[in-house]
Coordinates of C-alpha atoms in Angstrom, one line a residue:
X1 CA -10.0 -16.2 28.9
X2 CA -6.9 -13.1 28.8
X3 CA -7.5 -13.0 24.8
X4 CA -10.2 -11.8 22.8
X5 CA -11.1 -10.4 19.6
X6 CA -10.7 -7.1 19.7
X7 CA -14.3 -5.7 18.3
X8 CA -16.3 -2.5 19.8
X9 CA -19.3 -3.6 22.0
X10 CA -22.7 -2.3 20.7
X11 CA -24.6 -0.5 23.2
X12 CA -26.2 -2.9 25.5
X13 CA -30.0 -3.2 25.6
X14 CA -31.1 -2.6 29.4
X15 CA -32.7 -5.7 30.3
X16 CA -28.3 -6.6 29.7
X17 CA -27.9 -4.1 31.9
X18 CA -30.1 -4.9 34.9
X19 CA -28.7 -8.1 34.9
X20 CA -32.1 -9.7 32.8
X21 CA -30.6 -10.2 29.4
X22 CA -30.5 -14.2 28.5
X23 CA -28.2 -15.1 25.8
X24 CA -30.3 -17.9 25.3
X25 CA -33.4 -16.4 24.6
X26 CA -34.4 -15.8 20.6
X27 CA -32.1 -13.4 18.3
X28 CA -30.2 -12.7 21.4
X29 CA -27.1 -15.3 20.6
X30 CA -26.0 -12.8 17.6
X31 CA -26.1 -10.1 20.4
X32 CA -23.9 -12.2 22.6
X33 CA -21.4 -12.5 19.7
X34 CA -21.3 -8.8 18.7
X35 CA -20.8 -7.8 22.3
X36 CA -17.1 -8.5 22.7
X37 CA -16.1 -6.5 26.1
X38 CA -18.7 -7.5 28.2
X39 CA -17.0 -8.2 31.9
X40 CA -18.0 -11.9 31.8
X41 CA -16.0 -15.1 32.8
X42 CA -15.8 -16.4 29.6
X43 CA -15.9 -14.0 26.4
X44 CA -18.2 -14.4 23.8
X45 CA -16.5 -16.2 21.7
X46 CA -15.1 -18.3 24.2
X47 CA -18.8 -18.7 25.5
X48 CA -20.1 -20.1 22.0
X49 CA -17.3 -22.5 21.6
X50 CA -18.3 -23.9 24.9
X51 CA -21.5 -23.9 24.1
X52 CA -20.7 -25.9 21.2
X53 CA -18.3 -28.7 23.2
X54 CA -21.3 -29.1 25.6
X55 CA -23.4 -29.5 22.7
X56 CA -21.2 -31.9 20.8
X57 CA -20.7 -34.0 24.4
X58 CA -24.6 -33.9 25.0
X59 CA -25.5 -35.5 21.4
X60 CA -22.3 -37.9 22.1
X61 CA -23.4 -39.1 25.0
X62 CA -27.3 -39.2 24.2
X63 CA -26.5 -41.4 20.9
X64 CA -23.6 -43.7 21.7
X65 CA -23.2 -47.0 22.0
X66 CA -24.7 -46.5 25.9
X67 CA -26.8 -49.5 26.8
X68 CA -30.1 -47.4 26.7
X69 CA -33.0 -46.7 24.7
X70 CA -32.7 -44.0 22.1
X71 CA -34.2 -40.9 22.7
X72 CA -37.5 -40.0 22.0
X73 CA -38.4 -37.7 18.4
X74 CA -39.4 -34.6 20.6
X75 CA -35.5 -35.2 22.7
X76 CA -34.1 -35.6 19.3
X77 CA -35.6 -32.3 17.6
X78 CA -34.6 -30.7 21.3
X79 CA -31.0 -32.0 21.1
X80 CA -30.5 -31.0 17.4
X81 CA -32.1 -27.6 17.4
X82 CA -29.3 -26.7 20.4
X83 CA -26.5 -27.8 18.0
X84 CA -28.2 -25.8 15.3
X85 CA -28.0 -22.7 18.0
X86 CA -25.0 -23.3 19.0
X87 CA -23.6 -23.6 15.5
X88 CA -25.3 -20.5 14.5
X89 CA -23.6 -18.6 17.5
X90 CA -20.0 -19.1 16.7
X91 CA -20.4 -18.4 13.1
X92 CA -22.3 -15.1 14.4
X93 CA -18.0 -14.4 16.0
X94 CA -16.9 -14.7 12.8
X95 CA -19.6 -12.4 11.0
X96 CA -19.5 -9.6 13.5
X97 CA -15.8 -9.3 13.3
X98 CA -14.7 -6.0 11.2
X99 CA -13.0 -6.0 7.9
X100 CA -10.9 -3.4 9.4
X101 CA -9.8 -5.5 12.0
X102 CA -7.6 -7.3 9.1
X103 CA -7.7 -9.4 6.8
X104 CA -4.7 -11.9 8.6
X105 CA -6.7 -11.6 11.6
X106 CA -10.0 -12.4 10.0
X107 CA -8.4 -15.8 8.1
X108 CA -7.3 -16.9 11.6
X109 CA -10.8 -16.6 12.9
X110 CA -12.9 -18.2 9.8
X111 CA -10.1 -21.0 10.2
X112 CA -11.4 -21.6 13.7
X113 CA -15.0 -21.4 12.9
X114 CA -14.7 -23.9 10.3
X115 CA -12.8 -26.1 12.2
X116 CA -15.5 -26.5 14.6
X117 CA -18.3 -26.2 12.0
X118 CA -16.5 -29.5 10.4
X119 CA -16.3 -31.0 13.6
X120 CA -19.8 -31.0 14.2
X121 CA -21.1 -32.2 11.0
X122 CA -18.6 -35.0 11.1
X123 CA -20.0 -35.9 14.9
X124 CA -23.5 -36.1 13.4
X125 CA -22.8 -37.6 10.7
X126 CA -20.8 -40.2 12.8
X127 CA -23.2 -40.8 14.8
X128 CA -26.2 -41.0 12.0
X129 CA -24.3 -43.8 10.4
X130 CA -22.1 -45.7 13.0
X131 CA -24.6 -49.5 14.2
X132 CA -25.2 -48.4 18.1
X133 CA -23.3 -51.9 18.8
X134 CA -20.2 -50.9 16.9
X135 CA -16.9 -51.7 18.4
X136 CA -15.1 -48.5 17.0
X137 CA -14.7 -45.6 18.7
X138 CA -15.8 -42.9 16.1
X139 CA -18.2 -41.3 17.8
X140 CA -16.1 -40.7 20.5
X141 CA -12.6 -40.1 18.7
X142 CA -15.3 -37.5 16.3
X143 CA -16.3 -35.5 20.0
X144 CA -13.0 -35.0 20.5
X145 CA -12.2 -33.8 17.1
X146 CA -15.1 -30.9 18.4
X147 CA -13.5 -30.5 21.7
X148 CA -10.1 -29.9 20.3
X149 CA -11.4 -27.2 18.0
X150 CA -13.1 -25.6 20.5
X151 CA -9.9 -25.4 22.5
X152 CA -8.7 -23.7 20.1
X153 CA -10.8 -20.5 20.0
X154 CA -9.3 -18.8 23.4
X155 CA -5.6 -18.8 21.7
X156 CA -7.4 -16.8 18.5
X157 CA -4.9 -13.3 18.6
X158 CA -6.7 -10.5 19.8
X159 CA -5.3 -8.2 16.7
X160 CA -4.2 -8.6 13.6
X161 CA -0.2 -7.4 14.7
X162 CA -0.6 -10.7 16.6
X163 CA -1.7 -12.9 14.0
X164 CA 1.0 -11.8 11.8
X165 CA 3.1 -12.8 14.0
X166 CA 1.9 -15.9 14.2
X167 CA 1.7 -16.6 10.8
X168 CA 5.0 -15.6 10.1
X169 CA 6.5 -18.0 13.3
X170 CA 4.8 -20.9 11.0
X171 CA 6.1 -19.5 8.0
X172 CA 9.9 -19.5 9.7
X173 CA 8.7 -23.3 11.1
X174 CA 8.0 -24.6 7.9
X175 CA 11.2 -23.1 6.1
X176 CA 13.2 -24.2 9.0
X177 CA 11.6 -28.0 8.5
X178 CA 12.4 -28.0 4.7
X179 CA 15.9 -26.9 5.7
X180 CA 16.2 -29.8 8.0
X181 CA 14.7 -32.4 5.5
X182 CA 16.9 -30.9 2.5
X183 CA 20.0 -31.5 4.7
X184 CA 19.3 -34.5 5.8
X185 CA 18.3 -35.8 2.4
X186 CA 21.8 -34.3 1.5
X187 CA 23.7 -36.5 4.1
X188 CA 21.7 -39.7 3.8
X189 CA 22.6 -39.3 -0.3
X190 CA 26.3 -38.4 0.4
X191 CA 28.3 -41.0 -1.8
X192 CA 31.0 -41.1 1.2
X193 CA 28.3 -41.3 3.6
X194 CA 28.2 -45.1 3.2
X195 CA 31.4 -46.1 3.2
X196 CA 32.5 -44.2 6.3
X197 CA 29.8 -45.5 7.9
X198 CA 29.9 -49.1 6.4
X199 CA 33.8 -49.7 5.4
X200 CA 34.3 -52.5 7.3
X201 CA 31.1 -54.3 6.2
X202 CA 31.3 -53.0 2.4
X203 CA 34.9 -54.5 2.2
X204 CA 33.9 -57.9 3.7
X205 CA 30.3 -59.0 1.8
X206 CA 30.3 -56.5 -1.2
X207 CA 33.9 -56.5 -1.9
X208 CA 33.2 -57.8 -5.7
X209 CA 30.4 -55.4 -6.5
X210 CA 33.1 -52.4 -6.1
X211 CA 32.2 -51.6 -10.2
X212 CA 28.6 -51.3 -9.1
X213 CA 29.2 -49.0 -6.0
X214 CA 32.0 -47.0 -6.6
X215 CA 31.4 -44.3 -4.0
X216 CA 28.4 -46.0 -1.6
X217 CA 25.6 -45.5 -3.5
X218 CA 23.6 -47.6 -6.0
X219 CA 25.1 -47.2 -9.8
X220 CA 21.6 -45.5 -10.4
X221 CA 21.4 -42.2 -11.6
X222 CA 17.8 -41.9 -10.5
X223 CA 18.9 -42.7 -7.0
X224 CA 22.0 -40.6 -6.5
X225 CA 23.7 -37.2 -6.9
X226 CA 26.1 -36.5 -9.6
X227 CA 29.4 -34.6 -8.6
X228 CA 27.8 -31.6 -10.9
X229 CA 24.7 -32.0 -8.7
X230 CA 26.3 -31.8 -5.6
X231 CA 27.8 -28.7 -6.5
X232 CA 24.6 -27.0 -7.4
X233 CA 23.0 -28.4 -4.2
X234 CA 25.7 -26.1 -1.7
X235 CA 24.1 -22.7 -3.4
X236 CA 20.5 -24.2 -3.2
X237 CA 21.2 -24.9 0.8
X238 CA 22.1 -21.6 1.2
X239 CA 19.0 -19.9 -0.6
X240 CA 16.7 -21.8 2.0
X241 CA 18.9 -20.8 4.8
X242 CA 18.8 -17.1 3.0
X243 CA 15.2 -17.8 3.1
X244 CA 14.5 -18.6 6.5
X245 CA 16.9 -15.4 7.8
X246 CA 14.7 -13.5 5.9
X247 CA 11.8 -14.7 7.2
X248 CA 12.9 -14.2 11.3
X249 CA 14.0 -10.4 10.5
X250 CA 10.9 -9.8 9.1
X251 CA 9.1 -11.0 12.1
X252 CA 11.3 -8.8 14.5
X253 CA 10.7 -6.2 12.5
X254 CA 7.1 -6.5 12.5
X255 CA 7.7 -7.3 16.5
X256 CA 9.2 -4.2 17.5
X257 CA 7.8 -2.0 15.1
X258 CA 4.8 -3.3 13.9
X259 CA 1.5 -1.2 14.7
X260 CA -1.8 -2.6 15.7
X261 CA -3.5 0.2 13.5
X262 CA -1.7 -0.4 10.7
X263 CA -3.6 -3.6 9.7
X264 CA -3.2 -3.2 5.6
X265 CA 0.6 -3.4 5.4
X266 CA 0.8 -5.7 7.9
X267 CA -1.6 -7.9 5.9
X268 CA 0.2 -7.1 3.1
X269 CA 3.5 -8.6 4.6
X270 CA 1.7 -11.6 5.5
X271 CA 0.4 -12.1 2.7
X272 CA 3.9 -12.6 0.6
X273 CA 5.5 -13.7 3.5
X274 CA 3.5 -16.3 3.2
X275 CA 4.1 -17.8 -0.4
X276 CA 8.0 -18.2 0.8
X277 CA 7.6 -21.7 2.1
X278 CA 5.8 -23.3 -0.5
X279 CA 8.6 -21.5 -2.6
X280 CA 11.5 -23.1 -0.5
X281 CA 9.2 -26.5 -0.6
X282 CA 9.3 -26.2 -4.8
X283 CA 13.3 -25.9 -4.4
X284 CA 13.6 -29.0 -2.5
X285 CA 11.8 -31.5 -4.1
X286 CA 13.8 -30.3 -7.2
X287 CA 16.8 -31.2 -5.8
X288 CA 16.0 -34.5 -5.5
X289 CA 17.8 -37.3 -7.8
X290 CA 17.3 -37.3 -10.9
X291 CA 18.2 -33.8 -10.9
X292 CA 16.8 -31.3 -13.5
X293 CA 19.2 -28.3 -13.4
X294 CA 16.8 -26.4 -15.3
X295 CA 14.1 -27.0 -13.1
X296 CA 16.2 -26.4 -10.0
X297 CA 17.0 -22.8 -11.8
X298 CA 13.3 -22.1 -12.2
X299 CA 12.7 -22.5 -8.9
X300 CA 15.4 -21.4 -7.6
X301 CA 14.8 -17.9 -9.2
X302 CA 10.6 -18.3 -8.7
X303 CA 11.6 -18.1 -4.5
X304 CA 14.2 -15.6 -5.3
X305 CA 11.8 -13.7 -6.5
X306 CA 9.2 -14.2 -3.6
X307 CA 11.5 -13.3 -1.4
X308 CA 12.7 -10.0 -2.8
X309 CA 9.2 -8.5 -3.2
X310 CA 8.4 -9.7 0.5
X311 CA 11.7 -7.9 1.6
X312 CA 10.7 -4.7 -0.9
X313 CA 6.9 -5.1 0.7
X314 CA 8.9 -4.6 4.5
X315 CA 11.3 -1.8 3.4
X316 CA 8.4 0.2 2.5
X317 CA 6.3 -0.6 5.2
X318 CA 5.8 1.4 8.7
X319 CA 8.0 -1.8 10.5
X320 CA 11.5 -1.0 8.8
X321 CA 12.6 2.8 9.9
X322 CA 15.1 4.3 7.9
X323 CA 18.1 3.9 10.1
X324 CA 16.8 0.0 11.2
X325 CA 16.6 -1.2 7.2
X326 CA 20.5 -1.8 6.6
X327 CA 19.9 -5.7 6.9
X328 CA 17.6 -5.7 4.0
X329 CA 20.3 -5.0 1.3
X330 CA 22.7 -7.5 3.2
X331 CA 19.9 -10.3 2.3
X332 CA 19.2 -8.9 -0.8
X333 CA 22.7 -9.2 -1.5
X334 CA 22.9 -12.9 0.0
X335 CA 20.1 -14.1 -2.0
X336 CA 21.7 -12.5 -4.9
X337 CA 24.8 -14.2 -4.6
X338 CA 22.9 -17.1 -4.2
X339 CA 21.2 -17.1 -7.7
X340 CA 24.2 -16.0 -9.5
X341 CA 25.7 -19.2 -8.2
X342 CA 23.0 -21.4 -9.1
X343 CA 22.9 -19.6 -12.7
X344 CA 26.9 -20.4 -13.4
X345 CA 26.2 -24.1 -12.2
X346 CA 23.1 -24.8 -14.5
X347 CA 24.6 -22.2 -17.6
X348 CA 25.9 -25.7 -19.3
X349 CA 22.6 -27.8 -19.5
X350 CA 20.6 -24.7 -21.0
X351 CA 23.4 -23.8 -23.8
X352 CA 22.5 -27.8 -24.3

């Protein structure tokens, strides 16, 4: 593997160094895992997640539905105490990663190791209780499960600048998704939707139910958008889209400036970068008929909120130099705008 975590090798014991060190042999698999720079084929943690999918494909094999005898209690104890080994060794990558290394970076690396950790219980487990003449594929379908977290371990960021950035491309993903949903739901809901789309057909078989249908939709106000809710929807579009611009500048930022050694603010950006989406996620199912204006305010001004501190948290951070930060007010200022319109729409129902 290119990538590993980035941790400081502890001085190696010479047997290591003549070439007579076994990662195999007792205590020495913690060694293995807090030796990170070692100038090996596979790094160390991308030597105990192998050792783990050759574990997991060893049990598979040894206790599937093969047309074979089971193995023997002293195989058994064998096969299970290699799992237990390997299982201990790529915890031992998470544990012997520093705190200073980040905390974004550490989340990204205990996600992993659960992952597989999971994986293996739920392959033992499969196997434990699956009859051996089963026609399902569990036990198989559970391996992979292993394998694919496994897989996983080499694209682990190598320091924490980099998993903020990956954090905050899902963060832009997700807000970019919700976007996507939001509009469609918007189109597939428009009351002239329909009948541009179904004129001919409308005027020919529901000609008589014109009273019911007026502008397309079902005459249900559960199921459809008022004119005042259509309004207030335009200004709630543009928050999310406010939302997701916000969310790509901080990345660049955090790109171009970002520093590997400056681990706390850029944990710190992560950190409320990452309650924007579920934010934009509370918006959009508010918007859905029957519309509460109230509630869509609440949220609305809950992710204005979010995104205000996260843009605050970046002005004062290392990635925004003076002379680079003039796109911060312009959001600030869009978001604004934003709420101001939402408050005017929904004034009415709260004077109610």
């Amino acid at each position: 593997m290119s990538h590993h975590l980035p941790l400081s090798p502890r001085p190696l014991p010479q047997q290591r160094v003549e070439g007579q060190y076994c990662p195999c042999s007792s205590g020495s698999l913690v060694l293995w895992a807090l030796t990170w720079r070692l100038p090996a084929p596979l790094s160390p943690p991308d030597e105990a997640a192998e050792k783990v999918s050759r574990e997991a494909t060893a049990l598979t094999e040894v206790f599937s539905r093969l047309p074979r005898p089971p193995p023997s209690a002293q195989e058994a104890q064998r096969l299970c105490e290699q799992v237990h080994a390997a299982i201990k060794a790529i915890i031992a990558v998470y544990y012997s990663l520093p705190k200073d290394q980040g905390i974004t970076l550490r989340k990204l690396v205990r996600s992993a190791t659960l992952d597989i950790v999971d994986g293996m219980a739920q392959l033992v487990e499969v196997l434990c209780t699956t009859p051996a003449q089963s026609p399902e594929n569990n036990d198989l379908i559970s391996c992979n499960n292993v394998w694919v977290a496994c897989e996983q371990v080499p694209q682990i960021p190598r320091d924490n600048k980099a998993a903020a950035l990956l954090m905050l491309t899902k963060s832009v993903d997700l807000v970019k998704d919700a976007h996507e949903e939001m509009e469609q739901a918007v189109e597939e809901c428009d009351p002239y939707h329909g009948l541009l789309n179904d004129d001919e057909e409308d005027n020919s078989d529901n000609h008589g139910d014109e009273q019911d249908d007026v502008l397309g939709c079902p005459n249900n106000q559960d199921s459809y958008w008022s004119e005042e809710d259509q309004e207030l929807i335009i200004p709630c579009l543009a928050l999310v889209r406010a939302s997701k611009a916000c969310l790509k500048k901080i990345r660049s930022s955090v790109a171009e400036n970002g520093k590997k050694d400056q681990v706390a603010q850029l944990d710190d950006i992560v950190d409320i970068s990452d309650e924007i989406s579920p934010s934009v996620d509370d918006l959009a199912l508010s918007i859905y008929p029957p519309m509460c204006h109230p509630t869509v305010r609440m949220s609305a001004a809950k992710l204005v909120s979010v995104l205000k501190k996260a843009l605050e948290i970046t002005r004062a951070s290392h990635v925004t130099p003076q002379p680079e930060d003039s796109w911060i007010p312009l959001l600030i200022n869009a978001v604004d705008h934003c709420m101001d319109r939402i408050k005017e729409l929904t004034q009415n129902e709260l004077e109610l």
